[in-house]
Tab-separated table of C-alpha atoms in Angstrom:
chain	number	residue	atom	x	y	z
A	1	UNK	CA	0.000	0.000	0.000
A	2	UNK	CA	1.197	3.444	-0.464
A	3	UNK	CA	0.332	6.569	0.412
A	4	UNK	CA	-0.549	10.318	-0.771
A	5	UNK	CA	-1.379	13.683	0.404
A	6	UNK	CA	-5.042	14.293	1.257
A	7	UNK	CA	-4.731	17.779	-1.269
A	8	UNK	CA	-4.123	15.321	-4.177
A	9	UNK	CA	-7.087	12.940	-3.868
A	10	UNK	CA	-8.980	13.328	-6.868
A	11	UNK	CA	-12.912	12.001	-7.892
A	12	UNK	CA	-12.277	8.027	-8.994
A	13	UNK	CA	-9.910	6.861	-6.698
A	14	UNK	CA	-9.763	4.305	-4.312
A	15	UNK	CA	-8.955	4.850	-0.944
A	16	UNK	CA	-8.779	3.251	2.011
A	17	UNK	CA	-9.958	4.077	5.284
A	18	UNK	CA	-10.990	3.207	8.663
A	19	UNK	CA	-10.158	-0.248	7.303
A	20	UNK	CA	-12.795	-0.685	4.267
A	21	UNK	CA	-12.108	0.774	0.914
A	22	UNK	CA	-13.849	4.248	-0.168
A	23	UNK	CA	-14.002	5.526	-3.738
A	24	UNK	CA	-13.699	9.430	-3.868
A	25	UNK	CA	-16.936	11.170	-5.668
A	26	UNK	CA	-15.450	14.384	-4.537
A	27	UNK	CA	-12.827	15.951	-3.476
A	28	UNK	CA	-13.302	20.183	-2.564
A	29	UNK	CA	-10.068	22.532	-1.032
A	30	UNK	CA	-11.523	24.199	1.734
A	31	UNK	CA	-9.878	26.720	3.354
A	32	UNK	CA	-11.467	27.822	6.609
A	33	UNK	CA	-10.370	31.391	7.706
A	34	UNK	CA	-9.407	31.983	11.301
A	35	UNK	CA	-9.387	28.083	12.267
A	36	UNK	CA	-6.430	26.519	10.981
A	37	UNK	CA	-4.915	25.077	8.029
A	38	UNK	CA	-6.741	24.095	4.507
A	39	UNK	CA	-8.192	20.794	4.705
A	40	UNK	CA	-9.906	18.799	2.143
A	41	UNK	CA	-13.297	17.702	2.281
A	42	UNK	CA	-14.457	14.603	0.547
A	43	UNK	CA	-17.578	12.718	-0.669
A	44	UNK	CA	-16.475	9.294	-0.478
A	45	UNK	CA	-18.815	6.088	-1.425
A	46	UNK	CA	-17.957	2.925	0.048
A	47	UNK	CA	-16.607	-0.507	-2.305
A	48	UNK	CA	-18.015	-3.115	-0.400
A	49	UNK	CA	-20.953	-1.468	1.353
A	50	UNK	CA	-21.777	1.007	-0.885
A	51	UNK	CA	-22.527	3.794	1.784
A	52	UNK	CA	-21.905	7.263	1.042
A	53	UNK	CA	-19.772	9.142	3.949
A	54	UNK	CA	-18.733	12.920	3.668
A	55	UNK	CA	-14.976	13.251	5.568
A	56	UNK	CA	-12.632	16.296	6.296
A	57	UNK	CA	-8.918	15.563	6.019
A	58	UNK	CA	-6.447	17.884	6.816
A	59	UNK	CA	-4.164	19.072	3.117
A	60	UNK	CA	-1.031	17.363	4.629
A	61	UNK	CA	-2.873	14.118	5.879
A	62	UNK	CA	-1.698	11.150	4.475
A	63	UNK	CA	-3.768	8.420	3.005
A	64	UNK	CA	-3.547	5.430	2.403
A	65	UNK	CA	-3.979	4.099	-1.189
A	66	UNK	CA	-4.757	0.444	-1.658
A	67	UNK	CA	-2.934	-1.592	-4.193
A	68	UNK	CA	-5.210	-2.050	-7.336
A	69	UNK	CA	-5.087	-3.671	-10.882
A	70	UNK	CA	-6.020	-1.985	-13.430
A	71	UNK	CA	-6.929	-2.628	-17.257
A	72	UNK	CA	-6.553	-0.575	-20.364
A	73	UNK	CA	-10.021	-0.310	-22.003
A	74	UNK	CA	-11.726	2.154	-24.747
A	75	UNK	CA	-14.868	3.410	-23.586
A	76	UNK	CA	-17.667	2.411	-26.129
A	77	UNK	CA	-20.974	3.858	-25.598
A	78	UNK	CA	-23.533	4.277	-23.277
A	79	UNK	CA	-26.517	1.945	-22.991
A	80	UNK	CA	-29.082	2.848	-20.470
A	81	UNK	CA	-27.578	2.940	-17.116
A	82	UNK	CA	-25.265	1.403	-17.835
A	83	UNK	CA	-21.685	1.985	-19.452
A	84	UNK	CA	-19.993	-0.487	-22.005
A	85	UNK	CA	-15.687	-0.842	-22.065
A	86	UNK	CA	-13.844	-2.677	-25.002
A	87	UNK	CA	-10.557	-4.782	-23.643
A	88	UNK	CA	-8.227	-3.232	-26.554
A	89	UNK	CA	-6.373	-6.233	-26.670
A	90	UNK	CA	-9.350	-9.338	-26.296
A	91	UNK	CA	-11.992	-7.393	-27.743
A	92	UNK	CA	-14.086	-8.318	-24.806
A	93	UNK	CA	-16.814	-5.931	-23.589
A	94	UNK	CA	-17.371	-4.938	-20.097
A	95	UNK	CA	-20.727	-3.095	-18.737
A	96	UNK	CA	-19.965	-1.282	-15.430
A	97	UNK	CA	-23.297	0.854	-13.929
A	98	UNK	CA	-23.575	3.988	-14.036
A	99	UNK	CA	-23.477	4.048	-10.335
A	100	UNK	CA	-19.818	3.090	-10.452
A	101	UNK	CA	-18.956	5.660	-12.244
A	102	UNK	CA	-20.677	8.191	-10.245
A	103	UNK	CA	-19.784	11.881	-11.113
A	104	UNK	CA	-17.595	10.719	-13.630
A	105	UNK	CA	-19.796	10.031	-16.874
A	106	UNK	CA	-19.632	13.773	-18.072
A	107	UNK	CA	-15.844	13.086	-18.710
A	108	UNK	CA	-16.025	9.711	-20.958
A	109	UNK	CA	-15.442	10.083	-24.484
A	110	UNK	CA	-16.321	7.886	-27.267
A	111	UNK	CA	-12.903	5.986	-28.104
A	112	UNK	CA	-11.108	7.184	-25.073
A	113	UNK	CA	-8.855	4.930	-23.613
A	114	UNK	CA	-9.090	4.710	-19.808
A	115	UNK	CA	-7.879	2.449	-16.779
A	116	UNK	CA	-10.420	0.313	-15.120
A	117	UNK	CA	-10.201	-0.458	-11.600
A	118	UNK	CA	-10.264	-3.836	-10.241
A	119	UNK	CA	-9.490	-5.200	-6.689
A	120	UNK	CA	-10.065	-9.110	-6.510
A	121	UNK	CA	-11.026	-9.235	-10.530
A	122	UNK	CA	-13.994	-7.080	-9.960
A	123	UNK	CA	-14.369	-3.459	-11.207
A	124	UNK	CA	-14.758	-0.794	-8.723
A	125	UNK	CA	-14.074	2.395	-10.724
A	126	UNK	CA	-12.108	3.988	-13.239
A	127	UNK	CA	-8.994	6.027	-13.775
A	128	UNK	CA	-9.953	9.716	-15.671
A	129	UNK	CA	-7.008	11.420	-16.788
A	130	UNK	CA	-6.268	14.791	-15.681
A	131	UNK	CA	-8.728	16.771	-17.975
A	132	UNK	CA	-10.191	15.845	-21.182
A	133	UNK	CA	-11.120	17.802	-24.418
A	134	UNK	CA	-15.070	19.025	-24.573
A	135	UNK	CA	-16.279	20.889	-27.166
A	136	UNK	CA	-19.264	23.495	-26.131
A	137	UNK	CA	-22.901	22.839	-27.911
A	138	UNK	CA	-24.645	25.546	-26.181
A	139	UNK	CA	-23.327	28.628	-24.507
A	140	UNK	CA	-24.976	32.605	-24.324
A	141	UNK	CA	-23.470	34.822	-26.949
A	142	UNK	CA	-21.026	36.997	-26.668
A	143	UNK	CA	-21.007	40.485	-25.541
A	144	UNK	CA	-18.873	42.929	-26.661
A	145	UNK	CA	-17.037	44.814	-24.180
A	146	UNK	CA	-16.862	42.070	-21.881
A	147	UNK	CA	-13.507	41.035	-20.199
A	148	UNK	CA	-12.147	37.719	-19.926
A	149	UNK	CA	-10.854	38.651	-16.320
A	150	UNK	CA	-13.296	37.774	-12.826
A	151	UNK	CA	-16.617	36.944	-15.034
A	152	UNK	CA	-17.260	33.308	-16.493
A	153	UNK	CA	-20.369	32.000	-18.250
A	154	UNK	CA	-22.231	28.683	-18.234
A	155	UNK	CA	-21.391	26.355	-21.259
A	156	UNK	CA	-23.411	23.205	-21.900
A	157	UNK	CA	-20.787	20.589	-23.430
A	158	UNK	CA	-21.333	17.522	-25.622
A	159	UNK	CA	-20.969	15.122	-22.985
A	160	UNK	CA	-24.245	16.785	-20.701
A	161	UNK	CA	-22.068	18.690	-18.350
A	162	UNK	CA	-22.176	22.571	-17.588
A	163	UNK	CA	-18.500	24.281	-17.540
A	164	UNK	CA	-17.945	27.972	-16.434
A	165	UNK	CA	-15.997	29.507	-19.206
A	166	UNK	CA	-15.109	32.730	-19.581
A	167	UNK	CA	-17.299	35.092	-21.998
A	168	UNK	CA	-14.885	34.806	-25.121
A	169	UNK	CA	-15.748	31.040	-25.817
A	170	UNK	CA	-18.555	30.233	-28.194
A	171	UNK	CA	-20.178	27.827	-29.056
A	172	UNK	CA	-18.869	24.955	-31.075
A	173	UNK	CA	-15.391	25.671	-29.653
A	174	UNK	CA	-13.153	22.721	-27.868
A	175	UNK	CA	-12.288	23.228	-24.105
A	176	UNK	CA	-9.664	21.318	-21.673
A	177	UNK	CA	-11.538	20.553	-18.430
A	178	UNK	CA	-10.293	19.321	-15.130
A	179	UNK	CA	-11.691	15.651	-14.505
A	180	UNK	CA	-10.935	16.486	-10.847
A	181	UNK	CA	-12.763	19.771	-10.349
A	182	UNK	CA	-14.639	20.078	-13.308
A	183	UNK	CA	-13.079	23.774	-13.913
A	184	UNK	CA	-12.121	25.330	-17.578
A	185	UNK	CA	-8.714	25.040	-17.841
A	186	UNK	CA	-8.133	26.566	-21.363
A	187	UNK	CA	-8.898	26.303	-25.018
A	188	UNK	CA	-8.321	23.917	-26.942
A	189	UNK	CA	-6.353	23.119	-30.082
């Protein structure tokens, strides 16, 4: 088992504590003025269980991260609820719930490649990488005079998600977004 900082947990992984393994849904920076130190506070679902608990960690708290396999598969389509894989080198298809992938299905691309989780052959989540390319379907025009500094402006991406972007993008532009905060990051090429 290893370990990491509690300010680098990010939505999909797999964590473990008080001795049962927790996938991370969220993961927030809080910094609370007046009482401290940053700490991180996290939406975590339970593997086994399935029970949702919300936990505070302090930024320099480390956690433990069990040791997981994990498999290379392209992400297919979805049917339903639920969300068919390709092994890339089988050809074998996989069909994990959406419920597994819980806050995580605005990020899949058709014919991205991705690392499934498994502990004890059985899928438990999936490995995003840091942010992905979305390109905006619906976003409110443009205004002229408006600066790209302190305003931002909801964009509606192909996937279903909404992205705050700032008021230069338009629609039918491409995006980078962070799979771990779900922030515009910048445009893309």
């Amino acid at each position: 088992m290893s370990k990491v900082a509690a300010h680098d947990l990010r939505p999909g992984m797999i964590i473990e504590y008080n001795k049962s393994l927790w996938r991370v849904i969220v993961s927030t920076h809080v910094r609370v003025s007046g009482r401290g130190g940053a700490c991180v506070q996290t939406e975590l679902r339970g593997v086994e269980d399935d029970t949702k608990l919300n936990q505070r960690f302090r930024t320099d708290e480390k956690i433990i991260r069990p040791f997981v396999d994990s498999r290379r598969m392209q992400y297919l389509y979805a049917e339903g609820d639920q969300h068919i894989f390709m092994e890339l080198e089988t050809f074998e298809q996989v069909a994990l719930p959406a419920k597994l992938l819980e806050g995580l299905t605005g990020y899949l691309l058709s014919d991205m490649q991705i690392n499934i989780i498994e502990i004890n052959g059985r899928a438990v989540g999936v490995d995003l990488p840091a942010q992905v390319k979305l390109q905006i379907v619906a976003t409110e025009p443009h205004i002229k005079g408006a600066t790209a500094t302190g305003s931002f402006k909801p964009a509606q991406t192909n996937t279903g998600i909404t992205v705050m972007v700032p008021p230069f993008i338009k629609q039918g532009e491409t995006v980078s977004v962070s799979t771990a905060t779900g922030e515009y990051l910048e445009r893309a090429a």
